[in-house]
Amino acid sequence: MQDLPTQRLEHTQDGLDRAAGLLRAGGLVAFPTETVYGLGADARDDRAVARIFEAKGRPSFNPLIVHVPSVAAAQGLVEWSDLADKAAAFWPGPLTIVLPRRKDAGLSRLVSAGMDTVAVRIPAAPVAQELLRVFGGPIAAPSANPSGQISPTRAEHVLDGLTGRIEAVLDAGRCDMGLESTILGLTGRPTLLRPGGVTLEALTDALGTRVAERRDSEQISAPGQLASHYAPRAVVRLNATEFDTGEARLGFGTMECDLNLSEHEDLTEAAANLFEFLHQLDATGAATIAVAPIPHVGLGVAINDRLSRAAAER
Ligand code: TXA
Ligand code: MG
């Protein structure tokens, strides 16, 4: 996955059509919003979303922001509420709202890193709006930088970091704000999860209720530690090379099992299947989910990080 020919697309109808076509084909397309450039993929496509983590070289699966063109589109993905309605006064704009995920959202589970919540945002930049409308679906996008590096505000920054790892960047010049969106959690009491352009005071005013500040020690950089993080009901047993009767068997590579993360030992495919398969095996009612060893290289590091959290959360 290292040496893709990364295209630089112009902000023209042709450029937008090509960008949407690449997204439809499961490709990765970086695009500008008013905050920073996002690294976009079809939010409904497990494999495309898995490729985001691969391209960024993320050591763990952080949940991703899902970009939509309208409130109606957001309402198809998350459980809407009165507070959400009030917060939506800042849309389109640099505000991301975390809400409970709808069962029929049709989103990749990897977008939520296995949690039952989704972060949604309607970006204001016209080019982002146009791309969303031409594409016609939700676009998952973290900032378009390699993990641990600075968020990009120009196509050049994206190309410096991700050339050879993504299909294209849609170049519409510099982002106006250069600072990532404010993230507001509305799954419990209203909480500011990340400060940004929309201030705490402005949110408090619009919501008509106090918005709590997340303390530094609770930062969402480690979403696996969030109380709301998906933990299977079943006990998770790792590095299983043999299985006991009654265990739900999650395999990898050539082996007999109930669900196989990737018969061909393809870690991108395994990442794409991970949360979906954990959910499916948990739903069987088995007391234990036994998971085959996953190689600790590339995306395997992120997969093992998530699996060890799932196994530890008791
Ligand atoms: O301005 C922005 O927000 C840019 C543009 C591209 O939209 N995106 C961005 O994405 O900054 P990223 O991945 O760099 O930051 C997303 C943050 C992460 O800290 C992630 O943990 C949090 O959003 N997040 C996403 N989904 C979440 C969820 N369901 N619950 C809690 N936090 C979530
Ligand atoms: Mg970022």
Short mmCIF file of C-alpha atoms and ligand atoms in Angstrom, two decimals:
data_model
loop_
_atom_site.label_atom_id
_atom_site.label_comp_id
_atom_site.label_asym_id
_atom_site.label_seq_id
_atom_site.Cartn_x
_atom_site.Cartn_y
_atom_site.Cartn_z
CA MET A 1 0.00 0.00 0.00
CA GLN A 2 3.06 2.26 -0.03
CA ASP A 3 3.25 3.38 -3.62
CA LEU A 4 -0.07 4.53 -4.94
CA PRO A 5 0.06 7.24 -7.57
CA THR A 6 -1.45 10.08 -5.52
CA GLN A 7 -3.43 12.47 -7.74
CA ARG A 8 -3.82 16.14 -7.08
CA LEU A 9 -7.35 17.06 -8.12
CA GLU A 10 -8.51 20.58 -8.82
CA HIS A 11 -11.56 22.23 -7.33
CA THR A 12 -13.60 21.96 -10.53
CA GLN A 13 -16.66 19.85 -11.41
CA ASP A 14 -14.30 17.34 -13.03
CA GLY A 15 -12.11 17.25 -9.91
CA LEU A 16 -15.15 16.74 -7.67
CA ASP A 17 -16.49 13.97 -9.92
CA ARG A 18 -13.15 12.18 -9.87
CA ALA A 19 -12.84 12.54 -6.11
CA ALA A 20 -16.35 11.11 -5.62
CA GLY A 21 -15.56 8.28 -8.03
CA LEU A 22 -12.43 7.35 -6.10
CA LEU A 23 -14.40 7.38 -2.82
CA ARG A 24 -17.08 5.14 -4.36
CA ALA A 25 -14.36 2.69 -5.39
CA GLY A 26 -13.15 2.47 -1.77
CA GLY A 27 -10.33 4.98 -2.26
CA LEU A 28 -8.88 7.54 0.13
CA VAL A 29 -9.33 11.19 -0.87
CA ALA A 30 -8.06 14.09 1.23
CA PHE A 31 -10.26 17.18 1.00
CA PRO A 32 -10.34 20.61 2.61
CA THR A 33 -12.83 21.74 5.22
CA GLU A 34 -12.87 25.16 6.86
CA THR A 35 -10.82 23.70 9.74
CA VAL A 36 -8.15 21.39 8.30
CA TYR A 37 -7.81 18.89 5.43
CA GLY A 38 -9.56 15.63 6.20
CA LEU A 39 -8.53 12.17 4.97
CA GLY A 40 -11.81 10.94 3.54
CA ALA A 41 -13.25 7.50 2.92
CA ASP A 42 -16.76 6.14 2.42
CA ALA A 43 -17.97 5.83 6.03
CA ARG A 44 -20.10 2.78 5.09
CA ASP A 45 -17.15 0.82 3.67
CA ASP A 46 -15.25 -1.16 6.35
CA ARG A 47 -12.25 -1.72 4.18
CA ALA A 48 -11.96 1.89 3.03
CA VAL A 49 -12.18 3.03 6.67
CA ALA A 50 -9.53 0.49 7.68
CA ARG A 51 -7.28 1.97 5.02
CA ILE A 52 -7.50 5.38 6.75
CA PHE A 53 -5.78 3.92 9.81
CA GLU A 54 -3.23 2.19 7.63
CA ALA A 55 -2.44 5.38 5.69
CA LYS A 56 -2.10 7.45 8.87
CA GLY A 57 -0.03 4.78 10.58
CA ARG A 58 -2.23 5.01 13.68
CA PRO A 59 -1.19 2.64 16.44
CA SER A 60 -4.77 2.31 17.65
CA PHE A 61 -8.27 2.77 16.28
CA ASN A 62 -9.54 6.20 17.25
CA PRO A 63 -13.14 6.81 16.32
CA LEU A 64 -13.51 9.08 13.29
CA ILE A 65 -15.65 12.10 12.51
CA VAL A 66 -18.37 11.41 9.93
CA HIS A 67 -19.02 14.34 7.59
CA VAL A 68 -22.49 14.88 6.15
CA PRO A 69 -24.05 17.63 4.02
CA SER A 70 -27.22 18.27 6.01
CA VAL A 71 -29.04 17.85 9.31
CA ALA A 72 -31.34 15.35 7.59
CA ALA A 73 -28.32 13.25 6.64
CA ALA A 74 -27.01 13.43 10.23
CA GLN A 75 -30.41 12.32 11.55
CA GLY A 76 -30.12 9.16 9.46
CA LEU A 77 -26.94 8.20 11.33
CA VAL A 78 -27.51 9.21 14.96
CA GLU A 79 -30.31 9.37 17.53
CA TRP A 80 -31.33 13.00 17.33
CA SER A 81 -32.40 15.02 20.37
CA ASP A 82 -33.56 18.49 21.41
CA LEU A 83 -30.04 19.35 22.54
CA ALA A 84 -28.66 18.16 19.21
CA ASP A 85 -31.12 20.48 17.53
CA LYS A 86 -29.81 23.41 19.56
CA ALA A 87 -26.16 22.52 18.92
CA ALA A 88 -26.92 22.25 15.21
CA ALA A 89 -27.28 26.03 15.21
CA PHE A 90 -23.50 26.02 14.64
CA TRP A 91 -23.82 23.95 11.46
CA PRO A 92 -22.50 24.13 8.89
CA GLY A 93 -19.34 24.95 10.80
CA PRO A 94 -16.48 23.84 13.03
CA LEU A 95 -18.55 21.83 15.50
CA THR A 96 -18.61 18.04 15.81
CA ILE A 97 -21.42 16.44 17.81
CA VAL A 98 -21.14 12.97 19.36
CA LEU A 99 -24.50 11.19 19.59
CA PRO A 100 -25.78 7.63 19.97
CA ARG A 101 -25.43 5.68 16.77
CA ARG A 102 -28.63 4.61 15.04
CA LYS A 103 -28.96 0.86 14.60
CA ASP A 104 -29.83 1.36 10.95
CA ALA A 105 -27.07 3.91 10.32
CA GLY A 106 -25.33 1.62 7.86
CA LEU A 107 -21.93 2.92 8.96
CA SER A 108 -18.79 0.85 9.29
CA ARG A 109 -18.31 -0.11 12.94
CA LEU A 110 -14.69 0.85 12.60
CA VAL A 111 -15.83 4.49 12.24
CA SER A 112 -16.96 4.33 15.88
CA ALA A 113 -13.99 2.17 16.92
CA GLY A 114 -16.59 -0.30 18.09
CA MET A 115 -18.46 2.17 20.31
CA ASP A 116 -22.19 2.84 20.10
CA THR A 117 -21.70 6.53 19.34
CA VAL A 118 -20.90 8.52 16.22
CA ALA A 119 -19.25 11.92 15.83
CA VAL A 120 -20.98 13.90 13.07
CA ARG A 121 -20.19 17.24 11.49
CA ILE A 122 -21.49 19.40 8.66
CA PRO A 123 -18.47 21.29 7.33
CA ALA A 124 -19.00 24.82 6.06
CA ALA A 125 -16.32 25.00 3.35
CA PRO A 126 -18.12 25.05 -0.02
CA VAL A 127 -15.67 22.51 -1.50
CA ALA A 128 -16.46 20.04 1.31
CA GLN A 129 -20.20 20.59 0.85
CA GLU A 130 -19.86 20.05 -2.89
CA LEU A 131 -17.88 16.85 -2.46
CA LEU A 132 -20.42 15.47 0.03
CA ARG A 133 -23.28 16.20 -2.35
CA VAL A 134 -21.57 14.79 -5.45
CA PHE A 135 -20.51 11.69 -3.51
CA GLY A 136 -23.97 11.34 -1.99
CA GLY A 137 -22.98 9.57 1.23
CA PRO A 138 -21.28 10.05 4.61
CA ILE A 139 -17.51 10.62 4.52
CA ALA A 140 -15.37 9.50 7.46
CA ALA A 141 -12.36 11.76 7.83
CA PRO A 142 -9.71 12.33 10.47
CA SER A 143 -7.20 15.10 9.86
CA ALA A 144 -5.10 14.20 6.81
CA ASN A 145 -1.73 13.89 8.51
CA PRO A 146 0.36 10.89 9.48
CA SER A 147 -0.30 9.95 13.11
CA GLY A 148 1.48 12.22 15.56
CA GLN A 149 2.10 15.01 13.06
CA ILE A 150 0.55 18.41 12.63
CA SER A 151 -2.86 18.78 10.99
CA PRO A 152 -2.61 19.92 7.36
CA THR A 153 -4.06 23.21 6.16
CA ARG A 154 -2.82 23.02 2.55
CA ALA A 155 -2.78 20.30 -0.10
CA GLU A 156 1.03 20.48 -0.01
CA HIS A 157 1.01 19.44 3.66
CA VAL A 158 -1.18 16.46 2.81
CA LEU A 159 1.09 15.45 -0.05
CA ASP A 160 4.21 15.80 2.13
CA GLY A 161 2.80 13.36 4.64
CA LEU A 162 0.68 10.96 2.63
CA THR A 163 1.93 10.77 -0.97
CA GLY A 164 1.95 7.15 -2.08
CA ARG A 165 -0.54 6.17 0.64
CA ILE A 166 -3.75 7.76 -0.67
CA GLU A 167 -5.50 7.97 -4.03
CA ALA A 168 -5.89 11.73 -4.22
CA VAL A 169 -6.02 15.12 -2.60
CA LEU A 170 -8.66 17.63 -3.67
CA ASP A 171 -6.79 20.92 -3.70
CA ALA A 172 -8.86 24.00 -2.90
CA GLY A 173 -6.09 26.04 -1.34
CA ARG A 174 -5.67 26.94 2.28
CA CYS A 175 -8.13 26.13 5.06
CA ASP A 176 -9.54 29.27 6.68
CA MET A 177 -9.36 28.20 10.31
CA GLY A 178 -6.45 25.80 10.59
CA LEU A 179 -7.76 24.52 13.93
CA GLU A 180 -9.79 21.36 14.28
CA SER A 181 -13.48 21.48 15.16
CA THR A 182 -14.88 21.73 18.66
CA ILE A 183 -16.20 18.34 19.76
CA LEU A 184 -19.36 18.27 21.88
CA GLY A 185 -20.47 15.03 23.48
CA LEU A 186 -24.24 14.68 23.80
CA THR A 187 -24.49 11.02 24.75
CA GLY A 188 -24.69 11.81 28.44
CA ARG A 189 -24.56 15.20 30.07
CA PRO A 190 -23.28 17.76 27.54
CA THR A 191 -19.48 17.65 27.59
CA LEU A 192 -16.82 19.55 25.69
CA LEU A 193 -14.60 16.74 24.40
CA ARG A 194 -12.20 18.95 22.45
CA PRO A 195 -11.96 22.73 22.42
CA GLY A 196 -12.05 24.46 19.04
CA GLY A 197 -13.48 27.40 17.14
CA VAL A 198 -16.90 27.16 18.78
CA THR A 199 -16.32 28.17 22.40
CA LEU A 200 -17.64 26.64 25.60
CA GLU A 201 -19.51 29.87 26.31
CA ALA A 202 -21.19 29.88 22.91
CA LEU A 203 -22.24 26.26 23.38
CA THR A 204 -23.58 26.89 26.87
CA ASP A 205 -25.64 29.79 25.51
CA ALA A 206 -27.04 27.82 22.59
CA LEU A 207 -27.85 24.73 24.64
CA GLY A 208 -29.27 26.69 27.56
CA THR A 209 -27.54 24.31 29.95
CA ARG A 210 -24.11 23.83 31.48
CA VAL A 211 -21.53 22.14 29.27
CA ALA A 212 -18.98 20.20 31.31
CA GLU A 213 -15.31 20.35 30.45
CA ARG A 214 -13.50 17.11 30.08
CA ARG A 215 -10.48 17.07 32.34
CA ASP A 216 -7.08 16.48 30.73
CA SER A 217 -6.74 13.12 32.42
CA GLU A 218 -9.85 12.01 30.58
CA GLN A 219 -8.70 12.98 27.10
CA ILE A 220 -10.27 11.03 24.29
CA SER A 221 -6.89 10.29 22.77
CA ALA A 222 -7.34 6.83 24.23
CA PRO A 223 -10.94 6.07 23.28
CA GLY A 224 -10.50 2.52 24.54
CA GLN A 225 -10.56 3.94 28.05
CA LEU A 226 -13.89 5.70 27.59
CA ALA A 227 -16.59 4.22 29.82
CA SER A 228 -18.86 4.11 26.79
CA HIS A 229 -16.36 2.13 24.77
CA TYR A 230 -17.74 -1.08 23.38
CA ALA A 231 -16.73 -4.01 25.51
CA PRO A 232 -18.06 -7.42 24.54
CA ARG A 233 -20.29 -9.11 27.08
CA ALA A 234 -18.28 -12.28 26.57
CA VAL A 235 -14.83 -12.84 28.07
CA VAL A 236 -12.20 -12.30 25.38
CA ARG A 237 -9.33 -14.78 25.27
CA LEU A 238 -6.35 -13.73 23.15
CA ASN A 239 -3.68 -15.62 21.21
CA ALA A 240 -5.81 -18.73 21.11
CA THR A 241 -4.11 -21.48 19.13
CA GLU A 242 -6.56 -24.12 20.28
CA PHE A 243 -10.23 -23.69 21.02
CA ASP A 244 -12.42 -25.14 23.73
CA THR A 245 -15.92 -26.40 22.98
CA GLY A 246 -18.51 -23.69 23.33
CA GLU A 247 -16.10 -20.84 22.67
CA ALA A 248 -16.89 -18.46 19.83
CA ARG A 249 -13.85 -18.71 17.58
CA LEU A 250 -12.46 -15.62 15.87
CA GLY A 251 -9.79 -16.78 13.46
CA PHE A 252 -7.00 -15.35 11.37
CA GLY A 253 -5.34 -17.16 8.48
CA THR A 254 -6.08 -20.72 7.45
CA MET A 255 -7.89 -22.34 10.37
CA GLU A 256 -11.20 -23.71 11.45
CA CYS A 257 -13.22 -21.01 13.23
CA ASP A 258 -16.62 -19.32 13.38
CA LEU A 259 -15.61 -16.06 11.76
CA ASN A 260 -12.27 -15.39 10.11
CA LEU A 261 -10.81 -11.87 10.28
CA SER A 262 -8.81 -12.66 7.15
CA GLU A 263 -8.16 -16.06 5.66
CA HIS A 264 -5.41 -14.55 3.54
CA GLU A 265 -3.73 -12.94 6.56
CA ASP A 266 -4.48 -9.47 5.17
CA LEU A 267 -4.33 -7.05 8.12
CA THR A 268 -6.37 -4.34 6.35
CA GLU A 269 -9.15 -6.86 5.80
CA ALA A 270 -8.81 -8.00 9.43
CA ALA A 271 -9.13 -4.42 10.71
CA ALA A 272 -12.19 -3.88 8.53
CA ASN A 273 -13.85 -6.97 10.03
CA LEU A 274 -12.72 -6.63 13.65
CA PHE A 275 -15.57 -4.76 15.37
CA GLU A 276 -18.28 -6.22 13.19
CA PHE A 277 -17.15 -9.76 13.96
CA LEU A 278 -16.73 -9.11 17.70
CA HIS A 279 -20.32 -7.87 17.75
CA GLN A 280 -21.54 -10.87 15.79
CA LEU A 281 -19.77 -13.40 18.00
CA ASP A 282 -20.92 -11.60 21.16
CA ALA A 283 -24.49 -11.83 19.86
CA THR A 284 -24.26 -15.64 19.73
CA GLY A 285 -24.35 -15.62 23.54
CA ALA A 286 -21.08 -17.54 23.89
CA ALA A 287 -19.39 -17.05 27.27
CA THR A 288 -15.96 -16.64 25.70
CA ILE A 289 -14.68 -15.26 22.43
CA ALA A 290 -11.32 -16.85 21.64
CA VAL A 291 -9.19 -14.90 19.21
CA ALA A 292 -6.35 -16.31 17.14
CA PRO A 293 -2.93 -14.58 17.34
CA ILE A 294 -2.65 -11.49 15.12
CA PRO A 295 0.82 -10.57 13.81
CA HIS A 296 2.11 -7.49 15.66
CA VAL A 297 3.11 -5.55 12.54
CA GLY A 298 1.49 -2.70 10.59
CA LEU A 299 -2.25 -2.50 11.30
CA GLY A 300 -1.78 -5.60 13.48
CA VAL A 301 -0.48 -3.30 16.23
CA ALA A 302 -3.76 -1.36 16.23
CA ILE A 303 -5.80 -4.56 16.08
CA ASN A 304 -3.89 -6.01 19.05
CA ASP A 305 -4.24 -2.75 20.98
CA ARG A 306 -8.01 -2.90 20.60
CA LEU A 307 -8.19 -6.62 21.32
CA SER A 308 -6.17 -6.29 24.50
CA ARG A 309 -8.53 -3.52 25.69
CA ALA A 310 -11.52 -5.72 24.90
CA ALA A 311 -9.89 -8.54 26.87
CA ALA A 312 -9.00 -6.29 29.84
CA GLU A 313 -12.30 -4.46 30.25
CA ARG A 314 -13.90 -6.53 32.99
O1 TXA B 1 -11.97 19.82 12.16
C1 TXA B 1 -12.00 18.60 12.31
O2 TXA B 1 -12.63 18.06 13.22
C2 TXA B 1 -11.20 17.75 11.32
C3 TXA B 1 -11.89 17.89 9.95
C4 TXA B 1 -11.26 17.01 8.90
O3 TXA B 1 -13.26 17.60 10.08
N1 TXA B 1 -11.14 16.38 11.71
C5 TXA B 1 -10.41 15.97 12.77
O4 TXA B 1 -10.39 14.58 12.95
O5 TXA B 1 -9.80 16.70 13.49
P1 TXA B 1 -9.40 13.82 13.97
O6 TXA B 1 -9.54 12.34 13.71
O7 TXA B 1 -8.04 14.32 13.84
O8 TXA B 1 -10.04 14.05 15.34
C6 TXA B 1 -11.27 13.46 15.63
C7 TXA B 1 -11.49 13.39 17.10
C8 TXA B 1 -10.62 12.36 17.76
O9 TXA B 1 -10.00 12.92 18.90
C9 TXA B 1 -11.61 11.28 18.14
O10 TXA B 1 -11.22 10.58 19.28
C10 TXA B 1 -12.89 12.08 18.34
O11 TXA B 1 -12.83 13.02 17.32
N2 TXA B 1 -14.07 11.25 18.12
C11 TXA B 1 -14.52 10.75 16.95
N3 TXA B 1 -15.61 9.98 17.14
C12 TXA B 1 -15.86 10.00 18.47
C13 TXA B 1 -16.84 9.39 19.30
N4 TXA B 1 -17.78 8.59 18.80
N5 TXA B 1 -16.78 9.64 20.63
C14 TXA B 1 -15.82 10.43 21.15
N6 TXA B 1 -14.85 11.03 20.41
C15 TXA B 1 -14.88 10.82 19.10
MG MG B 2 -6.04 14.83 14.08
#
